[in-house]
PDB file of C-alpha atoms in Angstrom:
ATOM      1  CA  UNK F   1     -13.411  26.582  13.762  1.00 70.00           C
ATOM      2  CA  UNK F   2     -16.578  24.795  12.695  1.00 71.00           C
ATOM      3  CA  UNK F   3     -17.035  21.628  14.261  1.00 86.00           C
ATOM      4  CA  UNK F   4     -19.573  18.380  14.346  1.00 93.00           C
ATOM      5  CA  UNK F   5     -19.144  15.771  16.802  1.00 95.00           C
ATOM      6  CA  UNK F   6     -21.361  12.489  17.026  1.00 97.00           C
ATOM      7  CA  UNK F   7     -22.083  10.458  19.725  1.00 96.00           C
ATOM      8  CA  UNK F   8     -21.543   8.013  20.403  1.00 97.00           C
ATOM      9  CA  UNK F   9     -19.183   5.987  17.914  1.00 95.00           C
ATOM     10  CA  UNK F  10     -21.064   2.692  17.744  1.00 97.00           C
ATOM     11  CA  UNK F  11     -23.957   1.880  19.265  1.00 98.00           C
ATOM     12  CA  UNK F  12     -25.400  -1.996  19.467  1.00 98.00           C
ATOM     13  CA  UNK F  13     -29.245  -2.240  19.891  1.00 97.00           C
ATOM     14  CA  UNK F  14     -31.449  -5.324  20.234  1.00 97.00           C
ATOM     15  CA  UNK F  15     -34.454  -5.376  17.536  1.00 97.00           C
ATOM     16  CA  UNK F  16     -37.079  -3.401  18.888  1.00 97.00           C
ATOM     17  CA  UNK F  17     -35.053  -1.277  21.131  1.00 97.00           C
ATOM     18  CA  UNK F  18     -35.410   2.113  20.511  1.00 97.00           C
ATOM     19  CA  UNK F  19     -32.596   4.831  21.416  1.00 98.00           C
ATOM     20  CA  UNK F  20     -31.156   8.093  20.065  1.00 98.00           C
ATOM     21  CA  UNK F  21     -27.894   9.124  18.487  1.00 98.00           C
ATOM     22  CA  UNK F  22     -26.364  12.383  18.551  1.00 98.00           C
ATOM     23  CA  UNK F  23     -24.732  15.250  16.909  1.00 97.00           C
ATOM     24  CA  UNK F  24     -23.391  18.538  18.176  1.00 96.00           C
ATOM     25  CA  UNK F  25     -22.388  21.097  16.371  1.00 93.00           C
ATOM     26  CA  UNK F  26     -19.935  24.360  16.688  1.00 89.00           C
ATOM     27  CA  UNK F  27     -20.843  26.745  13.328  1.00 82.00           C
ATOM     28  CA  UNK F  28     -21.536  30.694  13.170  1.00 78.00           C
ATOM     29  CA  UNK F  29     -24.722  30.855  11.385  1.00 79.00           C
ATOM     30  CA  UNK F  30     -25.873  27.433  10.427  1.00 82.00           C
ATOM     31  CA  UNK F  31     -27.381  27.267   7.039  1.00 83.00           C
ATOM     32  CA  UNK F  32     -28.710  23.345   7.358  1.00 88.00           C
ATOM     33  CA  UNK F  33     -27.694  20.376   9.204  1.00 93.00           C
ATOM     34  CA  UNK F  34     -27.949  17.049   7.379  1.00 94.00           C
ATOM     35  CA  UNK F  35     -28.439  12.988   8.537  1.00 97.00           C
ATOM     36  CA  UNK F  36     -27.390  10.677   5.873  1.00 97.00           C
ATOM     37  CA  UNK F  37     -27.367   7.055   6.050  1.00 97.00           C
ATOM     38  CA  UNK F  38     -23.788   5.197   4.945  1.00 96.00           C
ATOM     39  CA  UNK F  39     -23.792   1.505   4.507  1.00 96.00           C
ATOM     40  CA  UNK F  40     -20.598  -0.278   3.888  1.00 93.00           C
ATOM     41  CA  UNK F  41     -19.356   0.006   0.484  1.00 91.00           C
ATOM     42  CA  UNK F  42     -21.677   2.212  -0.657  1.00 94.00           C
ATOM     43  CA  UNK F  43     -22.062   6.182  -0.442  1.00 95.00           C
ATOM     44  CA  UNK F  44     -23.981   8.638   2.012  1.00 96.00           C
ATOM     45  CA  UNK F  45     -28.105   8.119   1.662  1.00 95.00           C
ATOM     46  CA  UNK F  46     -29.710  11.380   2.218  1.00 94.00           C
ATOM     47  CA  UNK F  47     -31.962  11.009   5.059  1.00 96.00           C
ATOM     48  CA  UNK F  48     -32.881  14.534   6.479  1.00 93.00           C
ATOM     49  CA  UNK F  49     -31.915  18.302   6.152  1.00 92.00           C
ATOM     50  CA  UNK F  50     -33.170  20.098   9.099  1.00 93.00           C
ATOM     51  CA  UNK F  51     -32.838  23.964   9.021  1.00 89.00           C
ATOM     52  CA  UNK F  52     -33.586  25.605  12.642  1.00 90.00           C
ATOM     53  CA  UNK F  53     -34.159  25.076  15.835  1.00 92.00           C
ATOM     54  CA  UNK F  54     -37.477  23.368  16.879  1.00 95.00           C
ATOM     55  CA  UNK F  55     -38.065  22.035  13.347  1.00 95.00           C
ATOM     56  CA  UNK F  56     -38.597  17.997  13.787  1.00 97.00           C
ATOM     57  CA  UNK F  57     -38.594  15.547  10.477  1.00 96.00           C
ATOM     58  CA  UNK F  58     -39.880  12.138  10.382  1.00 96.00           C
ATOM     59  CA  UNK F  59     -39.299   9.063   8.016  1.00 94.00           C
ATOM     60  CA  UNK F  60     -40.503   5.272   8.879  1.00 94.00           C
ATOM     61  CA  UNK F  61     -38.607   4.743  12.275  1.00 96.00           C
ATOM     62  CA  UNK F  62     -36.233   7.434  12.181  1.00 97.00           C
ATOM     63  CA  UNK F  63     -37.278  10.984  13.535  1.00 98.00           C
ATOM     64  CA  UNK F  64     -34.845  13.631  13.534  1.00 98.00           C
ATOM     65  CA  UNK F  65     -35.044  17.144  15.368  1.00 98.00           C
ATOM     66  CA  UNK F  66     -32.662  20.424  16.046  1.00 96.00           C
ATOM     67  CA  UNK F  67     -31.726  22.956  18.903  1.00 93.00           C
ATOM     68  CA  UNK F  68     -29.179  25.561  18.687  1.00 90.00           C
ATOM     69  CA  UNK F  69     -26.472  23.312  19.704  1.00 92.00           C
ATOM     70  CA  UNK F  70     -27.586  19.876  18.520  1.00 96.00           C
ATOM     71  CA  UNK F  71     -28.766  17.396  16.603  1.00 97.00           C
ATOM     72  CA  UNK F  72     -31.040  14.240  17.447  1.00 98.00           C
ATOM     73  CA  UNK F  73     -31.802  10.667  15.250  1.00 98.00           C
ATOM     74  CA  UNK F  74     -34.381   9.146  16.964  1.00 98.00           C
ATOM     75  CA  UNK F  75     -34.644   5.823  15.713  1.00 97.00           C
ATOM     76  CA  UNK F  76     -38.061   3.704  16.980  1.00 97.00           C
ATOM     77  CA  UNK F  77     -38.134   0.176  17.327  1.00 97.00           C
ATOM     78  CA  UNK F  78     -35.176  -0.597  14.893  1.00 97.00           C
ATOM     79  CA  UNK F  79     -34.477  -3.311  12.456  1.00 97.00           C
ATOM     80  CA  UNK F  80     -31.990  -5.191  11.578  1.00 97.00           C
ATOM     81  CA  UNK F  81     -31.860  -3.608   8.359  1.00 97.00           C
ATOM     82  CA  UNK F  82     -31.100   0.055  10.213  1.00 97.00           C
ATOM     83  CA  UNK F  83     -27.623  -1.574  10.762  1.00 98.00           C
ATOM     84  CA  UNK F  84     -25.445   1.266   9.220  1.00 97.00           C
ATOM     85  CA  UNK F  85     -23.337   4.034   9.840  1.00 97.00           C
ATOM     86  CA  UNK F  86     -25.228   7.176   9.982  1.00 98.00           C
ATOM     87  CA  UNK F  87     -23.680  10.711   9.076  1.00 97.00           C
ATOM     88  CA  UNK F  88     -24.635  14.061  10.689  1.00 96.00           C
ATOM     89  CA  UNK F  89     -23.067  17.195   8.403  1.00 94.00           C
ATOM     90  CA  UNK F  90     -23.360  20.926   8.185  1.00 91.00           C
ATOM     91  CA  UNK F  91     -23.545  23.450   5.771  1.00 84.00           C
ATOM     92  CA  UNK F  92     -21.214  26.221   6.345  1.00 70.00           C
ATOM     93  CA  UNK F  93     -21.940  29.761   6.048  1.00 68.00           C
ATOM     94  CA  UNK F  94     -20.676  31.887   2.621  1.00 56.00           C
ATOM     95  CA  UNK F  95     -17.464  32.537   1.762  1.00 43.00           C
ATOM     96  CA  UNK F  96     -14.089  30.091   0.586  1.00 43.00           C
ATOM     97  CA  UNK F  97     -16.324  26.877   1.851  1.00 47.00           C
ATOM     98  CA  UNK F  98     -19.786  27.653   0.447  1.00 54.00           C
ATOM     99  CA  UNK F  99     -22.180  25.166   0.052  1.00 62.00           C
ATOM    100  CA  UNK F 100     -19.819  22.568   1.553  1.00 74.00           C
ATOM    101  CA  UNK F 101     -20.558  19.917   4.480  1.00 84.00           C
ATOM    102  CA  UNK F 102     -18.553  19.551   7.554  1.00 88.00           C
ATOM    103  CA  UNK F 103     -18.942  15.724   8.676  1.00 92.00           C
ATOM    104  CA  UNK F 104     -19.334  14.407  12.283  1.00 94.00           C
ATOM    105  CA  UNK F 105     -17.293  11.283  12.255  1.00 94.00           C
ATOM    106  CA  UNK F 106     -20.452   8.777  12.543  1.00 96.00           C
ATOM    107  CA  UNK F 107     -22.338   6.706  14.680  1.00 97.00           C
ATOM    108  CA  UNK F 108     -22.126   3.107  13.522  1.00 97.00           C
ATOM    109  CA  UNK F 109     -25.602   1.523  14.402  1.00 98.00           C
ATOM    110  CA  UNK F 110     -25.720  -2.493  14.467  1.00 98.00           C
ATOM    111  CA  UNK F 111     -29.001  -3.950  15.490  1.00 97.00           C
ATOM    112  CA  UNK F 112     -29.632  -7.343  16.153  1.00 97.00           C
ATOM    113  CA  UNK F 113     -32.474  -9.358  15.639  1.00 95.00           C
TER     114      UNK F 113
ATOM    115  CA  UNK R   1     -31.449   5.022 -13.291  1.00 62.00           C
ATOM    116  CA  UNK R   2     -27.877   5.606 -11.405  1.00 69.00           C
ATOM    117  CA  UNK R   3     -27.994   9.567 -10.179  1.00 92.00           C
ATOM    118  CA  UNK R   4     -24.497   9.968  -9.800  1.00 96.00           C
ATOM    119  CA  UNK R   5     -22.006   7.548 -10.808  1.00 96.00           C
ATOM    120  CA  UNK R   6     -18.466   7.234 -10.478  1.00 97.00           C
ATOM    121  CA  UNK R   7     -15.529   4.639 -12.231  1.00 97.00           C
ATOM    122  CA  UNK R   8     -13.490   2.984 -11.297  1.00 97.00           C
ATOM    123  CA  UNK R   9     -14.786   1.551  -8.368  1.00 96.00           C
ATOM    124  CA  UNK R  10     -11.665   0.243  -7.273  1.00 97.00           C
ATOM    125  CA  UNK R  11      -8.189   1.504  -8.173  1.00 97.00           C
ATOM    126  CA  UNK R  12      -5.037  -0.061  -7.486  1.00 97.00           C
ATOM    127  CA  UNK R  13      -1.746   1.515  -8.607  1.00 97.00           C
ATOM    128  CA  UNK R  14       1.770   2.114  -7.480  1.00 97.00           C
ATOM    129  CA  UNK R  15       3.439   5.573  -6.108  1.00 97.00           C
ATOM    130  CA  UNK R  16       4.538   7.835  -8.173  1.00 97.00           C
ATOM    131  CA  UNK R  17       1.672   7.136 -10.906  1.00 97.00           C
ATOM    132  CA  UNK R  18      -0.913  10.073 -12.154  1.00 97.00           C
ATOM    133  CA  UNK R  19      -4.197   8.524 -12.363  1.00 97.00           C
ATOM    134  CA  UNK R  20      -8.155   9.918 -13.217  1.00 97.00           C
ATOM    135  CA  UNK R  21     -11.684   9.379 -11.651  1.00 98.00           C
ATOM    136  CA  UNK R  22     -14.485   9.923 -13.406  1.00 97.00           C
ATOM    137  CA  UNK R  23     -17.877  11.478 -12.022  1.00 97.00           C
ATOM    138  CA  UNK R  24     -21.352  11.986 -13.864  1.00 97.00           C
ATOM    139  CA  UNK R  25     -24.904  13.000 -12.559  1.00 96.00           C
ATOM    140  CA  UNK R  26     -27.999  12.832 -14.282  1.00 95.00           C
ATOM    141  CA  UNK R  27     -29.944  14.933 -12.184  1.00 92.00           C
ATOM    142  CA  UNK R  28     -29.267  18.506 -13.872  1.00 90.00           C
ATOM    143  CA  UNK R  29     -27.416  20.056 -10.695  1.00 89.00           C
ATOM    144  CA  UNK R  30     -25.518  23.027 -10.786  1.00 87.00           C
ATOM    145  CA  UNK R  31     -22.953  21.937  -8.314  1.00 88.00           C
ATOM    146  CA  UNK R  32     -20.565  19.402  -7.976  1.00 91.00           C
ATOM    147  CA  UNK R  33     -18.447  17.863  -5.419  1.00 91.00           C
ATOM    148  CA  UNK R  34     -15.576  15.682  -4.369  1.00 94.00           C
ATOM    149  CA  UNK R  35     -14.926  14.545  -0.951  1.00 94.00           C
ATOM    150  CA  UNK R  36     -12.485  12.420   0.727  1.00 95.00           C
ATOM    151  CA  UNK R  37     -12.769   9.418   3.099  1.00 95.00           C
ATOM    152  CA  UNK R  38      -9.907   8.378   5.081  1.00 90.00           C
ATOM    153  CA  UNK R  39      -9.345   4.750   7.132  1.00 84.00           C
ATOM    154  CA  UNK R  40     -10.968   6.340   9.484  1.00 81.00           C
ATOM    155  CA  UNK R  41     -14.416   7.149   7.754  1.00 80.00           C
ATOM    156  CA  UNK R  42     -14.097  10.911   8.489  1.00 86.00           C
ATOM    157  CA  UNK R  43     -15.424  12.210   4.842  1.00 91.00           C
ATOM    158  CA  UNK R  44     -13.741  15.699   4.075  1.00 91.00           C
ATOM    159  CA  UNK R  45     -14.371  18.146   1.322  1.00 89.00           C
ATOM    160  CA  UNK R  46     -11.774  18.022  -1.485  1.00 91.00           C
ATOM    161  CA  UNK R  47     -13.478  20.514  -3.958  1.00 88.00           C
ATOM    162  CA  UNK R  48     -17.183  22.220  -4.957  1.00 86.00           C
ATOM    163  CA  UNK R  49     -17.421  23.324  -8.759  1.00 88.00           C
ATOM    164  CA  UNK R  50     -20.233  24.579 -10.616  1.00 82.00           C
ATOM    165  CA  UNK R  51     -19.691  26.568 -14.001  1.00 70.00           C
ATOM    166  CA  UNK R  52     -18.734  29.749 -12.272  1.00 68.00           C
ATOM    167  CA  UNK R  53     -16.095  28.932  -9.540  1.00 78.00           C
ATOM    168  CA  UNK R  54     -14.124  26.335  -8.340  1.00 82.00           C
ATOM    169  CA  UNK R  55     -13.472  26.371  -4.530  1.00 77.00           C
ATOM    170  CA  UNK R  56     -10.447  24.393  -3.668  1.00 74.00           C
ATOM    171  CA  UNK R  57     -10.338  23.294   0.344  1.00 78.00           C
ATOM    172  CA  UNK R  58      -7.225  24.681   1.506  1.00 74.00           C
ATOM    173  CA  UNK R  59      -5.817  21.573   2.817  1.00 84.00           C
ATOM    174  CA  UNK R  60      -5.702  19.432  -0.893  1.00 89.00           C
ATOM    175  CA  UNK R  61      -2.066  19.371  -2.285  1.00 91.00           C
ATOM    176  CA  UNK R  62      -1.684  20.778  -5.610  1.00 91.00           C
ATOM    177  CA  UNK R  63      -1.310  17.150  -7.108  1.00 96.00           C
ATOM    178  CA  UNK R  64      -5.084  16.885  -7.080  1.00 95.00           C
ATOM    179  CA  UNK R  65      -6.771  18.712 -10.073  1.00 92.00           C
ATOM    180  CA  UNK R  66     -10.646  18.295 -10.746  1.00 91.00           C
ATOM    181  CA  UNK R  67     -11.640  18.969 -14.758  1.00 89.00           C
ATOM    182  CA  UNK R  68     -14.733  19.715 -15.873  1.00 88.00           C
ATOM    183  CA  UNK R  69     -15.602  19.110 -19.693  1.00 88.00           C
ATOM    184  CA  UNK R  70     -19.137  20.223 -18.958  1.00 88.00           C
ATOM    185  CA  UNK R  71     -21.735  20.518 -16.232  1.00 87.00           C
ATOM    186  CA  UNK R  72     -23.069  17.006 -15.570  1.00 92.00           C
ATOM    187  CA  UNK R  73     -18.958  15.789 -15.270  1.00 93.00           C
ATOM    188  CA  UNK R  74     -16.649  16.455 -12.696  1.00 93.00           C
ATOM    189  CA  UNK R  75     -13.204  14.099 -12.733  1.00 95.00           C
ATOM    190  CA  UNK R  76     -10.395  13.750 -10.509  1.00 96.00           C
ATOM    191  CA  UNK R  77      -7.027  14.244 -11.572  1.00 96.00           C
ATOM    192  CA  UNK R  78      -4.312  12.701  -9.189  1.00 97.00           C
ATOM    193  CA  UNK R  79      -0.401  13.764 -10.388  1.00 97.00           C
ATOM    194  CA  UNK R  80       2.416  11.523  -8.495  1.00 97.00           C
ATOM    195  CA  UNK R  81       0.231   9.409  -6.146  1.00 97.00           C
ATOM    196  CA  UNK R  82       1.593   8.920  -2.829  1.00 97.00           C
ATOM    197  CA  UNK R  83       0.731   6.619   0.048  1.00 96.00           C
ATOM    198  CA  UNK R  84      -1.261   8.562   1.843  1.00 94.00           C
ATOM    199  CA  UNK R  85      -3.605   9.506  -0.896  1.00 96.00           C
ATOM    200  CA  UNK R  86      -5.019   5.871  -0.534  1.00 96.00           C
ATOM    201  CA  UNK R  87      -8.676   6.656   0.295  1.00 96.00           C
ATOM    202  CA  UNK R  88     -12.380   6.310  -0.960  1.00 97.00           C
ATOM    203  CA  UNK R  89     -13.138   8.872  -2.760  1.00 97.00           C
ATOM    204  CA  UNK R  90     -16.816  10.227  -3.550  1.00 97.00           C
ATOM    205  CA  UNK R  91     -18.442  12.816  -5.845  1.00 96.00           C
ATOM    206  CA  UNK R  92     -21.484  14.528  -5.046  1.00 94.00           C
ATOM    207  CA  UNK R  93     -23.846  17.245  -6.846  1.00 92.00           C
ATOM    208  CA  UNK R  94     -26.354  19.600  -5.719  1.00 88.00           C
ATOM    209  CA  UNK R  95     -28.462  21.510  -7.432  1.00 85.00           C
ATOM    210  CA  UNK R  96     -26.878  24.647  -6.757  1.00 71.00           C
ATOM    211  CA  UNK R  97     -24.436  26.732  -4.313  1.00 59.00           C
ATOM    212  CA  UNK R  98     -24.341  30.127  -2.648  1.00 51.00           C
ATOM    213  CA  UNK R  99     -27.081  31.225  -0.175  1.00 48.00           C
ATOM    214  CA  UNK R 100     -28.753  28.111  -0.038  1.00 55.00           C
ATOM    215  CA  UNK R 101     -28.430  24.402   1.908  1.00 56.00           C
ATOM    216  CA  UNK R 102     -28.934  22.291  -0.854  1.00 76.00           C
ATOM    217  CA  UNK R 103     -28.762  18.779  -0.179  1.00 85.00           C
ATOM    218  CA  UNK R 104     -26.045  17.045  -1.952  1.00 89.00           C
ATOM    219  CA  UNK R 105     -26.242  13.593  -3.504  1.00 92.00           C
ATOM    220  CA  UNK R 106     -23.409  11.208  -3.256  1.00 95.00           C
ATOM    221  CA  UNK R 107     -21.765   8.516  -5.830  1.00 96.00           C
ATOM    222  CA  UNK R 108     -20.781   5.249  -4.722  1.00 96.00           C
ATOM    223  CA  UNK R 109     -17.338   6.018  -4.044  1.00 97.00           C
ATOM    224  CA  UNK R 110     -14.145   4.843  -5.703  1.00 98.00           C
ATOM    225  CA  UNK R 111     -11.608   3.035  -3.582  1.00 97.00           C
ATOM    226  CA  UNK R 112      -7.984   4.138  -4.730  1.00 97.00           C
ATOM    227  CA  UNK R 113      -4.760   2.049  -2.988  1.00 97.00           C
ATOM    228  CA  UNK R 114      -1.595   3.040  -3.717  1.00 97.00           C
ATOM    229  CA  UNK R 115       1.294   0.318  -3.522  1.00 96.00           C
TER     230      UNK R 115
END
C-alpha cells in the first residue's frame, strides 16, 4: 500500500534556527512528490513538486530535495511567519487513483521570534 | 482574483439532512478534485473528475455524490449527513490527469458540522 509519513509532528524552532523536516515515502513508481504549505483556516499553498531523485528546488528559505526513499524541507534561518503546517504528498501511479495525492500527516512548524 | 473558491465556508446542520458544496476555478484546468480533512488534519482524496471520468476513492459511502454542470464546477452532494461526516472539506483542480504529476491547487476549504 502506498504510504507517506512525516517527521516529525511538530517541530518548535527559535527565529534564525535552521533545521529540516521530513517525509518518507512507500509508492511503486513515483510520478511526483509535492510540499505544500497549510496555514490554519486556510487551504494547502503549493510550495514544490519534485520529480526524481537528486533533483533539489529552492524558494526564499525553504529548499527542498529527493532520494528514492525520501523527502527533505530544508528551511534556513526561519521566520516567524514560516509558522505553519507543511504537507508532503504523492502522486500515485495510473490506474483507479490517477492523478491523486497521498498525504503525509504534516509537520506543524511554529517559530518563535 | 480567487483561483479556486468554495461556499459555504462554514456549514452547520443536523443528521439526517442532505446538503451541497459548491466549487469553482478560474484557472481553465481539466481536473478537479475533492478531498477530505478529518480532526486529525490527515487530508484524503474523496473524488478526481475531469469531463471524461469520474474516479470515486473506494472508501467514500455512496451518500456523497459530486455533480458537475460544466468544467470549471465541481459540487458536493451530501445525502443523510451523519456525525462522522463532520470535516473540512476542500476542492482542488489541476490542469489535467493521466500520465502526468500535475500540481493541484486547493480552495479554502469548507468546514461542515453535523449536530
Amino acid at each position: 500500500e502506498d504510504q507517506v509519513t512525516q517527521s516529525p509532528e511538530a517541530l518548535r524552532l527559535q527565529e534564525g534556527e535552521s533545521s529540516s523536516l521530513n517525509c518518507s515515502y512507500t509508492v511503486s513508481g513515483l510520478r511526483g512528490l509535492f510540499w505544500y504549505r497549510q496555514d490554519p483556516g486556510k487551504g494547502p499553498e503549493f510550495l514544490f513538486t519534485l520529480y526524481s531523485a537528486g533533483e533539489e528546488k529552492e524558494k526564499e528559505r525553504l529548499k527542498a530535495t529527493l532520494t528514492k526513499k525520501e523527502s527533505f524541507l530544508h528551511i534556513t534561518a526561519p521566520k516567524p511567519e514560516d509558522s505553519a503546517t507543511y504537507l508532503c504528498a504523492v502522486q500515485a501511479p495510473g490506474g483507479g487513483s490517477q492523478g491523486n495525492l497521498i498525504f503525509g500527516k504534516g509537520t506543524k512548524l511554529s517559530v518563535k521570534p | 482574483d480567487t483561483a479556486v473558491s468554495q461556499t459555504p465556508k462554514y456549514l452547520v446542520t443536523q443528521m439526517g439532512n442532505d446538503k451541497s458544496i459548491k466549487c469553482e476555478q478560474n484557472l481553465g484546468h481539466d481536473t478537479m478534485y475533492w478531498y477530505k480533512q478529518d480532526s486529525k488534519k490527515f487530508l484524503k482524496i474523496m473524488f478526481s473528475y475531469n469531463n471524461k471520468e469520474l474516479i470515486i476513492n473506494e472508501t467514500v459511502p455512496n451518500r456523497f455524490s459530486p455533480k458537475s454542470p460544466d468544467k470549471a464546477h465541481l459540487n458536493l452532494h451530501i445525502n443523510s449527513l451523519e456525525l462522522g461526516d463532520s470535516a473540512v472539506y476542500f476542492c482542488a483542480s489541476s490542469p489535467r490527469t493521466g500520465g502526468v504529476s500535475d500540481t493541484q491547487y486547493f480552495g479554502p476549504g469548507t468546514r461542515l458540522t453535523v449536530l
